Tab-separated table of C-alpha atoms and ligand atoms in Angstrom:
chain	number	residue	atom	x	y	z
G	1	UNK	CA	79.524	91.626	107.966
G	2	UNK	CA	81.943	89.582	109.040
G	3	UNK	CA	83.387	89.569	112.218
G	4	UNK	CA	87.521	89.194	112.647
G	5	UNK	CA	89.355	87.130	114.564
G	6	UNK	CA	91.498	89.757	116.653
G	7	UNK	CA	93.776	86.669	118.142
G	8	UNK	CA	97.369	87.213	116.379
G	9	UNK	CA	98.050	84.799	113.924
G	10	UNK	CA	98.950	83.701	110.219
G	11	UNK	CA	95.543	84.586	108.311
G	12	UNK	CA	93.095	86.583	108.686
G	13	UNK	CA	92.897	90.656	108.985
G	14	UNK	CA	93.903	91.374	112.539
G	15	UNK	CA	93.676	95.430	112.310
G	16	UNK	CA	90.010	95.985	111.658
G	17	UNK	CA	86.707	94.599	113.611
G	18	UNK	CA	84.803	93.873	110.570
G	19	UNK	CA	84.684	93.139	107.056
G	20	UNK	CA	82.087	94.805	105.042
G	21	UNK	CA	81.340	94.042	100.915
G	22	UNK	CA	78.643	96.165	99.663
G	23	UNK	CA	80.440	95.611	96.450
G	24	UNK	CA	82.010	92.372	95.122
G	25	UNK	CA	85.186	91.264	92.119
G	26	UNK	CA	87.533	93.278	91.195
G	27	UNK	CA	89.637	93.972	87.507
G	28	UNK	CA	93.249	94.793	89.179
G	29	UNK	CA	94.263	90.906	89.138
G	30	UNK	CA	97.174	91.964	91.517
G	31	UNK	CA	99.715	88.864	91.528
G	32	UNK	CA	103.005	88.598	93.787
G	33	UNK	CA	106.529	87.624	92.721
G	34	UNK	CA	107.103	85.421	95.989
G	35	UNK	CA	110.869	85.065	96.320
G	36	UNK	CA	111.328	81.415	95.347
G	37	UNK	CA	109.969	82.264	91.891
G	38	UNK	CA	106.205	81.145	92.634
G	39	UNK	CA	103.641	83.543	91.977
G	40	UNK	CA	100.986	84.377	94.824
G	41	UNK	CA	97.489	85.769	93.298
G	42	UNK	CA	95.205	87.977	95.815
G	43	UNK	CA	94.364	86.055	98.805
G	44	UNK	CA	89.952	87.531	97.761
G	45	UNK	CA	90.501	86.265	94.430
G	46	UNK	CA	91.135	82.683	95.767
G	47	UNK	CA	88.017	82.404	98.450
G	48	UNK	CA	86.121	83.968	95.693
G	49	UNK	CA	86.692	81.891	93.005
G	50	UNK	CA	87.456	78.487	95.428
G	51	UNK	CA	85.704	78.958	98.668
G	52	UNK	CA	82.735	81.525	98.313
G	53	UNK	CA	81.803	80.501	94.421
G	54	UNK	CA	78.005	80.624	95.060
G	55	UNK	CA	78.620	84.264	95.661
G	56	UNK	CA	80.889	84.823	92.865
G	57	UNK	CA	78.617	82.602	90.250
G	58	UNK	CA	80.678	84.679	87.265
G	59	UNK	CA	84.032	84.727	88.404
G	60	UNK	CA	86.042	87.141	91.007
G	61	UNK	CA	86.916	89.263	87.627
G	62	UNK	CA	82.817	90.632	87.397
G	63	UNK	CA	81.717	93.244	89.403
G	64	UNK	CA	78.819	92.537	92.057
G	65	UNK	CA	76.693	95.241	93.476
G	66	UNK	CA	74.890	94.396	96.535
G	67	UNK	CA	72.714	96.420	97.868
G	68	UNK	CA	71.221	93.761	100.420
G	69	UNK	CA	73.645	94.260	102.734
G	70	UNK	CA	74.422	98.393	102.257
G	71	UNK	CA	72.027	98.469	105.871
G	72	UNK	CA	74.274	96.711	107.674
G	73	UNK	CA	77.010	99.065	109.363
G	74	UNK	CA	73.769	101.092	110.718
G	75	UNK	CA	72.478	97.639	112.687
G	76	UNK	CA	75.567	97.497	114.520
G	77	UNK	CA	75.033	100.137	116.994
G	78	UNK	CA	79.030	99.332	118.918
G	79	UNK	CA	81.042	101.217	117.777
G	80	UNK	CA	83.526	99.076	115.577
G	81	UNK	CA	86.263	99.246	112.512
G	82	UNK	CA	84.864	98.233	109.578
G	83	UNK	CA	87.363	97.051	106.666
G	84	UNK	CA	84.993	98.545	103.999
G	85	UNK	CA	86.160	95.856	100.702
G	86	UNK	CA	87.986	92.958	101.800
G	87	UNK	CA	86.629	91.452	98.540
G	88	UNK	CA	86.787	94.089	95.884
G	89	UNK	CA	88.135	98.058	95.433
G	90	UNK	CA	85.850	100.170	95.941
G	91	UNK	CA	88.092	102.950	94.033
G	92	UNK	CA	88.347	100.344	90.848
G	93	UNK	CA	87.289	102.416	88.005
G	94	UNK	CA	84.724	99.922	87.060
G	95	UNK	CA	82.721	100.863	89.784
G	96	UNK	CA	79.569	103.265	89.175
G	97	UNK	CA	80.292	106.854	91.122
G	98	UNK	CA	76.290	106.386	92.353
G	99	UNK	CA	77.300	102.832	94.129
G	100	UNK	CA	80.225	104.800	95.849
G	101	UNK	CA	78.407	107.507	96.443
G	102	UNK	CA	75.787	105.430	98.219
G	103	UNK	CA	78.516	103.691	99.913
G	104	UNK	CA	79.530	106.476	101.749
G	105	UNK	CA	75.917	107.870	102.618
G	106	UNK	CA	75.708	104.600	105.006
G	107	UNK	CA	79.161	105.876	106.223
G	108	UNK	CA	78.445	109.186	106.860
G	109	UNK	CA	75.297	108.270	108.323
G	110	UNK	CA	76.879	105.199	110.916
G	111	UNK	CA	79.312	107.594	112.088
G	112	UNK	CA	80.211	105.906	115.567
G	113	UNK	CA	82.128	103.216	113.208
G	114	UNK	CA	85.488	103.898	111.582
G	115	UNK	CA	85.304	102.480	108.126
G	116	UNK	CA	88.399	101.545	106.496
G	117	UNK	CA	89.061	102.104	103.087
G	118	UNK	CA	91.714	100.501	100.907
G	119	UNK	CA	92.540	100.874	97.630
G	120	UNK	CA	95.220	100.295	94.211
G	121	UNK	CA	93.640	103.160	92.517
G	122	UNK	CA	94.647	106.196	94.152
G	123	UNK	CA	93.901	109.037	92.068
G	124	UNK	CA	90.260	108.123	91.773
G	125	UNK	CA	89.587	109.372	95.440
G	126	UNK	CA	90.398	112.624	94.282
G	127	UNK	CA	86.939	112.545	92.887
G	128	UNK	CA	84.887	111.897	96.036
G	129	UNK	CA	84.301	114.106	99.424
G	130	UNK	CA	84.659	111.300	102.717
G	131	UNK	CA	83.584	111.550	105.851
G	132	UNK	CA	85.572	112.078	108.696
G	133	UNK	CA	84.844	108.257	110.010
G	134	UNK	CA	86.261	106.953	106.349
G	135	UNK	CA	90.101	106.356	106.961
G	136	UNK	CA	91.378	106.257	103.418
G	137	UNK	CA	94.183	103.724	102.896
G	138	UNK	CA	96.151	102.812	99.833
G	139	UNK	CA	98.193	99.368	99.174
G	140	UNK	CA	101.580	98.854	98.475
G	141	UNK	CA	101.752	97.573	95.030
G	142	UNK	CA	102.231	94.441	93.938
G	143	UNK	CA	104.232	93.105	91.391
G	144	UNK	CA	101.655	92.809	88.713
G	145	UNK	CA	97.969	93.954	88.011
G	146	UNK	CA	95.581	93.858	84.942
G	147	UNK	CA	98.100	91.317	83.246
G	148	UNK	CA	100.863	94.025	83.260
G	149	UNK	CA	104.458	93.366	84.852
G	150	UNK	CA	105.387	96.443	87.762
G	151	UNK	CA	108.856	96.896	87.694
G	152	UNK	CA	110.630	98.669	90.845
G	153	UNK	CA	110.519	102.303	89.095
G	154	UNK	CA	106.858	101.566	87.972
G	155	UNK	CA	106.672	100.258	91.650
G	156	UNK	CA	108.381	102.979	93.192
G	157	UNK	CA	106.613	105.687	90.714
G	158	UNK	CA	102.945	104.685	91.989
G	159	UNK	CA	103.790	104.492	95.380
G	160	UNK	CA	104.763	108.532	94.989
G	161	UNK	CA	101.319	108.784	93.154
G	162	UNK	CA	100.126	107.372	96.061
G	163	UNK	CA	101.718	109.756	99.167
G	164	UNK	CA	100.887	112.446	96.436
G	165	UNK	CA	97.154	111.310	96.154
G	166	UNK	CA	96.689	111.322	100.316
G	167	UNK	CA	98.605	114.241	100.892
G	168	UNK	CA	95.518	116.412	99.103
G	169	UNK	CA	92.678	114.272	101.063
G	170	UNK	CA	91.300	115.605	104.528
G	171	UNK	CA	90.748	113.070	106.834
G	172	UNK	CA	92.104	112.123	109.939
G	173	UNK	CA	93.053	108.676	109.151
G	174	UNK	CA	95.173	108.606	106.029
G	175	UNK	CA	96.981	104.927	105.923
G	176	UNK	CA	98.856	102.708	103.837
G	177	UNK	CA	99.122	98.879	103.865
G	178	UNK	CA	102.692	97.426	103.401
G	179	UNK	CA	101.887	94.236	102.937
G	180	UNK	CA	104.178	92.135	101.653
G	181	UNK	CA	106.939	94.476	102.234
G	182	UNK	CA	108.692	93.556	99.578
G	183	UNK	CA	111.650	96.156	98.831
G	184	UNK	CA	112.923	98.682	100.439
G	185	UNK	CA	110.383	101.365	100.611
G	186	UNK	CA	111.481	103.134	103.480
G	187	UNK	CA	113.016	106.362	101.582
G	188	UNK	CA	109.553	107.031	99.844
G	189	UNK	CA	108.277	107.022	103.163
G	190	UNK	CA	110.314	110.126	104.183
G	191	UNK	CA	107.714	112.839	104.694
G	192	UNK	CA	104.525	111.253	103.781
G	193	UNK	CA	101.461	112.183	105.247
G	194	UNK	CA	100.922	108.746	106.795
G	195	UNK	CA	98.339	108.420	110.216
G	196	UNK	CA	99.003	104.819	110.342
G	197	UNK	CA	100.901	102.179	108.768
G	198	UNK	CA	100.716	98.597	108.539
G	199	UNK	CA	103.573	95.845	107.782
G	200	UNK	CA	103.124	92.034	106.833
G	201	UNK	CA	105.033	89.270	105.443
G	202	UNK	CA	104.136	87.822	101.829
G	203	UNK	CA	102.226	84.765	101.430
G	204	UNK	CA	101.623	82.356	99.215
G	205	UNK	CA	98.653	79.089	100.461
G	206	UNK	CA	100.456	78.128	103.619
G	207	UNK	CA	104.075	79.681	102.939
G	208	UNK	CA	104.939	82.722	104.577
G	209	UNK	CA	108.319	84.824	103.261
G	210	UNK	CA	109.459	86.925	105.692
G	211	UNK	CA	110.843	90.314	104.180
G	212	UNK	CA	114.442	91.272	105.007
G	213	UNK	CA	115.388	92.806	108.621
G	214	UNK	CA	116.865	95.963	107.062
G	215	UNK	CA	113.987	96.843	105.321
G	216	UNK	CA	111.358	96.017	108.405
G	217	UNK	CA	114.193	98.667	110.165
G	218	UNK	CA	113.988	101.152	107.865
G	219	UNK	CA	110.440	101.656	107.861
G	220	UNK	CA	110.382	101.659	111.365
G	221	UNK	CA	113.531	104.398	111.967
G	222	UNK	CA	112.068	106.479	109.237
G	223	UNK	CA	108.019	106.279	110.117
G	224	UNK	CA	109.243	106.519	113.971
G	225	UNK	CA	111.047	109.850	113.101
G	226	UNK	CA	107.645	111.338	112.060
G	227	UNK	CA	105.173	109.650	114.864
G	228	UNK	CA	103.456	107.298	112.479
G	229	UNK	CA	101.725	104.866	114.331
G	230	UNK	CA	102.556	100.908	113.246
G	231	UNK	CA	100.877	97.396	113.039
G	232	UNK	CA	102.404	94.472	112.310
G	233	UNK	CA	100.394	91.705	111.172
G	234	UNK	CA	100.856	88.578	112.869
G	235	UNK	CA	102.798	86.655	109.717
G	236	UNK	CA	105.610	88.663	110.642
G	237	UNK	CA	108.263	86.886	112.755
G	238	UNK	CA	109.319	89.784	114.270
G	239	UNK	CA	111.493	89.154	117.848
G	240	UNK	CA	114.178	91.793	117.187
G	241	UNK	CA	112.705	94.784	118.963
G	242	UNK	CA	108.919	95.986	119.911
G	243	UNK	CA	106.305	94.132	118.521
G	244	UNK	CA	103.641	97.192	117.223
G	245	UNK	CA	100.293	96.657	117.394
G	246	UNK	CA	99.728	100.837	117.020
G	247	UNK	CA	96.254	102.506	116.512
G	248	UNK	CA	96.138	105.868	114.356
G	249	UNK	CA	97.066	109.349	115.407
G	250	UNK	CA	93.836	110.356	113.620
G	251	UNK	CA	91.228	107.764	115.650
G	252	UNK	CA	90.968	109.401	118.810
G	253	UNK	CA	91.000	112.789	118.145
G	254	UNK	CA	88.067	111.362	115.739
G	255	UNK	CA	86.002	109.593	118.480
G	256	UNK	CA	86.412	112.508	120.679
G	257	UNK	CA	84.952	114.859	117.992
G	258	UNK	CA	82.380	111.667	116.606
G	259	UNK	CA	80.867	111.451	120.484
G	260	UNK	CA	81.167	115.320	121.361
G	261	UNK	CA	77.734	116.495	119.679
G	262	UNK	CA	76.312	113.425	120.966
G	263	UNK	CA	77.173	114.242	124.959
G	264	UNK	CA	76.429	117.771	124.403
G	265	UNK	CA	72.993	116.499	123.784
G	266	UNK	CA	72.500	114.800	126.893
K	1	SF4	S1	92.710	95.451	94.149
K	1	SF4	FE1	92.497	94.444	95.956
K	1	SF4	S2	91.386	92.919	95.805
K	1	SF4	FE2	91.571	93.523	93.818
K	1	SF4	S3	92.881	91.895	92.976
K	1	SF4	FE3	94.532	93.474	94.025
K	1	SF4	S4	94.266	92.565	96.165
K	1	SF4	FE4	92.490	92.029	94.955
C-alpha cells in the first residue's frame, strides 16, 4: 500500500491514509473539459502510462489482478483509512465478481480499517453485499466517459441514479467525491443520503481551475442543512468562509461498533 501525504497541498489524496490497489487499469476513459477548453485525462491514467509503466505493461485500459498485494491491509495493524482502488474502478463491469468478492473478503477480515470505495458505475454496487467498514462512494460524472460526451442532462441523470443507488445501500458511510465541482450540482443533492462529501477544483497538469464561488456556496448550503460533513480538497482556493475538513458522520459510530466486541473480550 502507498502511504498518502496528509498535508494540504495541490496534489495527493488528503482524505485517506493509504491507497491499496489489488486491481489496476480502467476502461472508463474519463475526460474533463476545463474552463479554457483544454481536456484533462484521468490522473491514474497519466501515472500508469507515463510514470508507473512497468506496472502497466499493457496500458491503462487493460485489467490487472494483483493477488500478491491482497493481504497488505491485514499486515497493517494500526487502524487506517484506506482508499480502495486509486488506479481503477472496482465496480467496473469488466472486473470479475470473484475478484471483487476476494477484495471485500479482505476488507471484512481487516475490520479495524475503513476502506474508501469510489465508483463511477453505481448500479453494480447493488450486486454485492458490503461489510460495514467499507465506505461506499460515487464520483461526480466527468465530461466524457468511454469515448462518449456526457451532456449536462446526462451528467444530472447519472448523479440522480448514483444517489438513488446509495439510498438502497446500508453502510455507515455513503459519500460522494465532487472533484472537480464543475457545475452547480447543489440542487441534485437536496435530500441526498450522503454521510460525507469531498469537493475539489479541476486540474489539468499543473494548472488548477477553481469552481465558481456560488457553486461551492450552494453545495455548502444544501449539505449543511442536512448535516452532511464536507471535506475540501487541498486544490480548492477557499478564503471565503470556514475551511472544511470534516470527517463523515458515520465514522465515529463505526469505530465504536468495531471496537466494542474487542473491548468486551478483554
Ligand atoms: S473511473 Fe476513475 S480510474 Fe477509471 S478512468 Fe475514471 S477517473 Fe480514471
